[in-house]
Amino acid sequence: MRKIFSEFSPDQRELIHIIHKVQKEYGYIPPERISEISRHLKISESEIFGVLTFYKTFTLEPRGKHLITICMGTACHVRGAPAILDEFRRRLGIEPGETTEDKLFTLETVNCVGACALGPIVISDGTYHGQMKMREVEKVLKKYKNEKAG
Amino acid sequence: MKDVYITKLEKTRAEILVSLKEQKTCITICGGTGCHAYGCLKVAKAFEDEIKKQNLQELVDVRTTGCHGFCERGPIVVIQPDGIFYQRVQITDIKEVIAETIKNKKIIERLLYVDPRTKERIIQEKEVPFYKKQKRIIFGNNGFIDPKDIRDYIALDGYKALAKVLFDMTSEEVIEEIKGSGLRGRGGAGFLTGRKWEICRAANSEVKYIICNADEGDPGAYMDRSLLEGNPHSVIEGMIIGAYAIGASEGFIYVRVEYPLAVNNVTIALDQAKKFSLLGHSILGSEFNFDIHVFRGAGAFVSGEETSLMASIEGRRAFPRQRPPFPALEGLWGKPTNINNVETWANVPLIINKGADWYSQIGTKKSKGTKIFSLVGKINNTGLVEVPMGITLKEIIYDIGGGIKENKKFKAVQTGGPSGGCIPAEKLDLPIDFDTLIKAGSMMGSGGMIVMDEETCMVDVARYFLNFTQEESCGKCVPCRLGTRQFVEILTRITQGKGEEGDIKKLEDLSESTKAGSLCGLGQTAPNPVLTTLRYFRNEYEAHINKKACPALVCKDLIAYYIEPEKCVGCLLCLKNCPVDAISGERKKVHVIDQELCIKCGACFDICPPKVMAVSKYTGRKKDRMIKKASR
């Protein structure tokens, strides 16, 4: 944390930059870091909590080893994204925003990744899978399934 | 001092131009996000490796460029200077491209684009129908520029406009030029850019700010991303010129966090601009100082609204606030702030270089210039298209877009994102500009154009958008926070077949109050998708409510899948693919769906071979009859 703080002046305008950095470092925002940020920026913890829960990117829970993101943009929607999402929900047994019990997968939706030509799109750990079909859902998951959660 | 920098800029330009004149063959590979997803980086790497292996570096350049726009056909490779257009290029094609096209100057027929209408194979990029009717004055350079190399932009007259402004024009003259061009903001509202600058310039303050709004949140629109990724310097140059005109010393580019490539490319571009003394202290040796920072958003749609965006930069929750005071007078940290959209900024250098008169000849009486649309959805040629204002929807959808996928029937085009509306087939001849779209009940918005065919349910689309705004409502205003929730509840009920008489009236009343009682654009325009679908597709709402039927066969609760016994060949394919084992049958015997078990995922419908097409969808009374028949 000290290293992160050294890059930013103690000013509210740095708050979102700092949260980005913390999330990158830990994969999520560990609650105890909030008070450290509060002391550094001299803003109340409740305000920091308000900011980080306002924005979708930030999460207070650790994510699974693999992140599956389903694009729910309009172009993907009309090309069948809801059915793809349903299939992931069914196979993983979790709702968007949740992590599987074995901590292997986190399922998320996003409102548009701007690659509309390829809809419906699924992103697994940064790899784009364009023009997804229902039957390809298993293929995407299979790659990781044999691993043990890290 | 001035001469030193200008000479350096011009010298660089001249050097690059000379090297270009040598007409070295250049393999350009589209590096836009669409092509990235298709694996263009691997293709580019393979080209580089092969060129090295064959020792051709002296003769051939390989360049990863910005987005070419024709995302449907990625990865796209264009071989310059001949402009040979290869599409869907795979790693396995690369050796052949080098052996045939580069060395023997022979065209590889298989990689060419085939015009689906004439069946003709097209060699040159500019001859492809997708590009023919476009006017790519903003977006066209993307295909020539390596966004990570400022020299490519400089070679194409980059930063010439900035030098002209700094040394030959006063701030007032710049504003007059922009006003004269008739440029209107491309972010959605369409306010006159020059007028906006003028107000901010007149504001009395030592400190002023410039913001580039790249929080492109409208689902289905991605032109801002492609501009920032593909030609970041055009946006940066526009911003510096704007800052000079207004008298700002600091600028911000607010980019969505979902656009990592844009953040990366724009950060590199800013560093390079500083090295050429185009940013920072004493720009190009003049007395003008200006610097730009990149701000990464954090995933909130409402932060695209200007007052919310500024709150976000200040490190707070992205809540909108009352206007006036407008940002031009009281913006970021209470100081006068001018905020424009990415595409607006990219127009600025062009207007300065070519003049307001030239610019204002393009477009319609009140909407000048071009507009980039993202043409997506059920359309053959998906991609980004730049067209002059005033072009008709028909030209965009049929001439450029190549018509509807699988020859289905066109139903509607949705413009303007969650704030816009759906325009039906009878309005296809509508010339597109800011004002005609509003008249049709929709809006320009940021330029998303989502094409919908007969298989799109308009009630479901309305529900989709309201669900979106409900999730994205920041919660500050009650009519928006609770109104959108009510919309979602009513619309969901309708799509589930639980619609009641009077629901349509309720939706209309709710629209009125949500519009009237919300502070920012998000809430004020949230009812638009409902209002336009009610205006043009009321019969679909009525079918859902009165007949419990979904005419487009989309709403799960209102449809049933059924295997036609006379068509089924008993191939077991659907049976094996059914995720819930709801299909019974044996090889060469008719399969049957157990309606009780069926979750209506559509897997059987998708997998049944096109030659057989034994799985059908039914709704309404027909559905009830089929279910009865099947249970017998």
Coordinates of C-alpha atoms in Angstrom, one line a residue, chain A residues 4-147:
Chain A
I4 CA 0.7 2.7 -4.1
F5 CA 0.3 5.8 -1.9
S6 CA 3.7 7.1 -2.9
E7 CA 2.5 7.5 -6.5
F8 CA -0.5 9.7 -5.6
S9 CA -0.9 13.0 -3.8
P10 CA -3.2 13.0 -0.8
D11 CA -6.1 14.5 -2.7
Q12 CA -9.6 13.3 -3.4
R13 CA -9.0 13.5 -7.1
E14 CA -6.7 10.5 -6.8
L15 CA -9.3 8.3 -5.1
I16 CA -10.5 6.4 -8.1
H17 CA -7.0 6.0 -9.4
I18 CA -6.0 4.5 -6.1
I19 CA -8.9 2.1 -6.0
H20 CA -8.0 1.0 -9.5
K21 CA -4.5 0.3 -8.3
V22 CA -5.5 -1.6 -5.2
Q23 CA -7.9 -3.8 -7.2
K24 CA -5.2 -4.5 -9.7
E25 CA -2.8 -5.5 -6.9
Y26 CA -5.2 -7.7 -4.8
G27 CA -7.8 -8.7 -7.4
Y28 CA -10.4 -7.0 -5.2
I29 CA -10.7 -4.3 -2.5
P30 CA -9.9 -5.9 0.8
P31 CA -12.0 -4.0 3.4
E32 CA -9.1 -3.3 5.7
R33 CA -7.5 -1.2 2.8
I34 CA -10.4 1.2 2.9
S35 CA -9.3 2.6 6.2
E36 CA -5.7 3.0 5.0
I37 CA -7.0 4.9 2.0
S38 CA -9.1 7.0 4.3
R39 CA -6.1 8.0 6.4
H40 CA -4.0 8.8 3.3
L41 CA -6.6 10.9 1.6
K42 CA -8.2 12.3 4.7
I43 CA -11.7 11.3 3.5
S44 CA -14.2 9.3 5.5
E45 CA -14.4 5.6 5.1
S46 CA -18.1 5.8 4.3
E47 CA -17.4 8.1 1.4
I48 CA -14.8 5.8 0.0
F49 CA -17.2 2.9 0.5
G50 CA -19.8 4.9 -1.3
V51 CA -17.5 5.5 -4.3
L52 CA -16.3 2.0 -4.6
T53 CA -19.7 0.5 -4.4
F54 CA -21.1 3.0 -6.9
Y55 CA -18.8 1.9 -9.8
K56 CA -19.3 -1.6 -11.2
T57 CA -15.7 -2.4 -11.8
F58 CA -14.8 -2.4 -8.2
T59 CA -15.5 -5.4 -6.0
L60 CA -15.2 -6.1 -2.3
E61 CA -15.2 -9.9 -2.8
P62 CA -12.3 -11.9 -4.1
R63 CA -13.1 -13.2 -7.6
G64 CA -12.7 -16.7 -8.8
K65 CA -9.7 -17.9 -10.6
H66 CA -11.3 -17.5 -14.0
L67 CA -13.5 -14.6 -15.0
I68 CA -16.3 -15.2 -17.5
T69 CA -17.8 -12.0 -18.8
I70 CA -20.9 -12.1 -21.0
C71 CA -21.6 -9.0 -23.1
M72 CA -25.2 -7.9 -22.8
G73 CA -25.0 -5.0 -25.2
T74 CA -27.9 -4.4 -27.6
A75 CA -26.2 -6.0 -30.6
C76 CA -25.4 -9.1 -28.6
H77 CA -28.9 -9.1 -27.0
V78 CA -30.7 -9.2 -30.4
R79 CA -28.3 -12.0 -31.5
G80 CA -29.2 -14.2 -28.5
A81 CA -27.0 -13.2 -25.6
P82 CA -29.7 -13.9 -23.0
A83 CA -29.7 -17.6 -24.0
I84 CA -25.9 -17.8 -23.7
L85 CA -26.0 -16.2 -20.3
D86 CA -28.7 -18.7 -19.2
E87 CA -26.5 -21.5 -20.3
F88 CA -23.6 -20.3 -18.3
R89 CA -25.8 -19.8 -15.2
R90 CA -27.1 -23.3 -15.6
R91 CA -23.8 -24.9 -16.1
L92 CA -22.0 -23.0 -13.3
G93 CA -25.0 -22.9 -11.0
I94 CA -24.4 -19.2 -10.1
E95 CA -25.9 -15.8 -11.0
P96 CA -24.0 -13.0 -12.6
G97 CA -21.8 -11.3 -10.0
E98 CA -21.3 -14.6 -8.1
T99 CA -18.4 -17.0 -7.7
T100 CA -18.6 -20.8 -7.8
E101 CA -18.0 -22.5 -4.5
D102 CA -14.7 -24.0 -5.6
K103 CA -13.6 -20.5 -6.4
L104 CA -12.8 -21.5 -10.0
F105 CA -15.2 -19.2 -11.8
T106 CA -16.8 -15.8 -11.4
L107 CA -19.6 -14.9 -13.8
E108 CA -20.1 -11.3 -14.8
T109 CA -22.1 -9.4 -17.3
V110 CA -21.1 -6.2 -19.1
N111 CA -23.2 -3.7 -21.0
C112 CA -21.1 -3.6 -24.1
V113 CA -17.5 -4.3 -24.9
G114 CA -17.7 -2.6 -28.3
A115 CA -17.0 -5.6 -30.5
C116 CA -20.6 -5.7 -31.7
A117 CA -19.7 -7.3 -35.0
L118 CA -18.9 -10.5 -33.2
G119 CA -22.0 -10.8 -31.0
P120 CA -22.9 -12.6 -28.9
I121 CA -19.5 -12.3 -27.2
V122 CA -18.1 -14.1 -24.2
I123 CA -14.8 -13.1 -22.7
S124 CA -13.0 -15.6 -20.6
D125 CA -9.9 -14.3 -18.8
G126 CA -9.4 -11.6 -21.6
T127 CA -9.9 -14.0 -24.5
Y128 CA -12.8 -13.0 -26.8
H129 CA -15.1 -15.7 -28.0
G130 CA -17.2 -14.3 -30.8
Q131 CA -20.4 -15.5 -32.3
M132 CA -21.0 -17.8 -29.4
K133 CA -23.5 -20.7 -29.7
M134 CA -25.2 -22.5 -26.9
R135 CA -23.2 -25.6 -27.6
E136 CA -19.9 -23.8 -27.4
V137 CA -20.5 -22.8 -23.7
E138 CA -19.3 -26.1 -22.5
K139 CA -16.2 -25.8 -24.7
V140 CA -15.3 -22.5 -23.0
L141 CA -15.7 -24.0 -19.5
K142 CA -14.0 -27.3 -20.3
K143 CA -10.7 -25.7 -20.8
Y144 CA -10.5 -24.7 -17.1
K145 CA -12.7 -27.3 -15.5
N146 CA -9.9 -29.8 -14.9
E147 CA -7.8 -27.3 -13.1

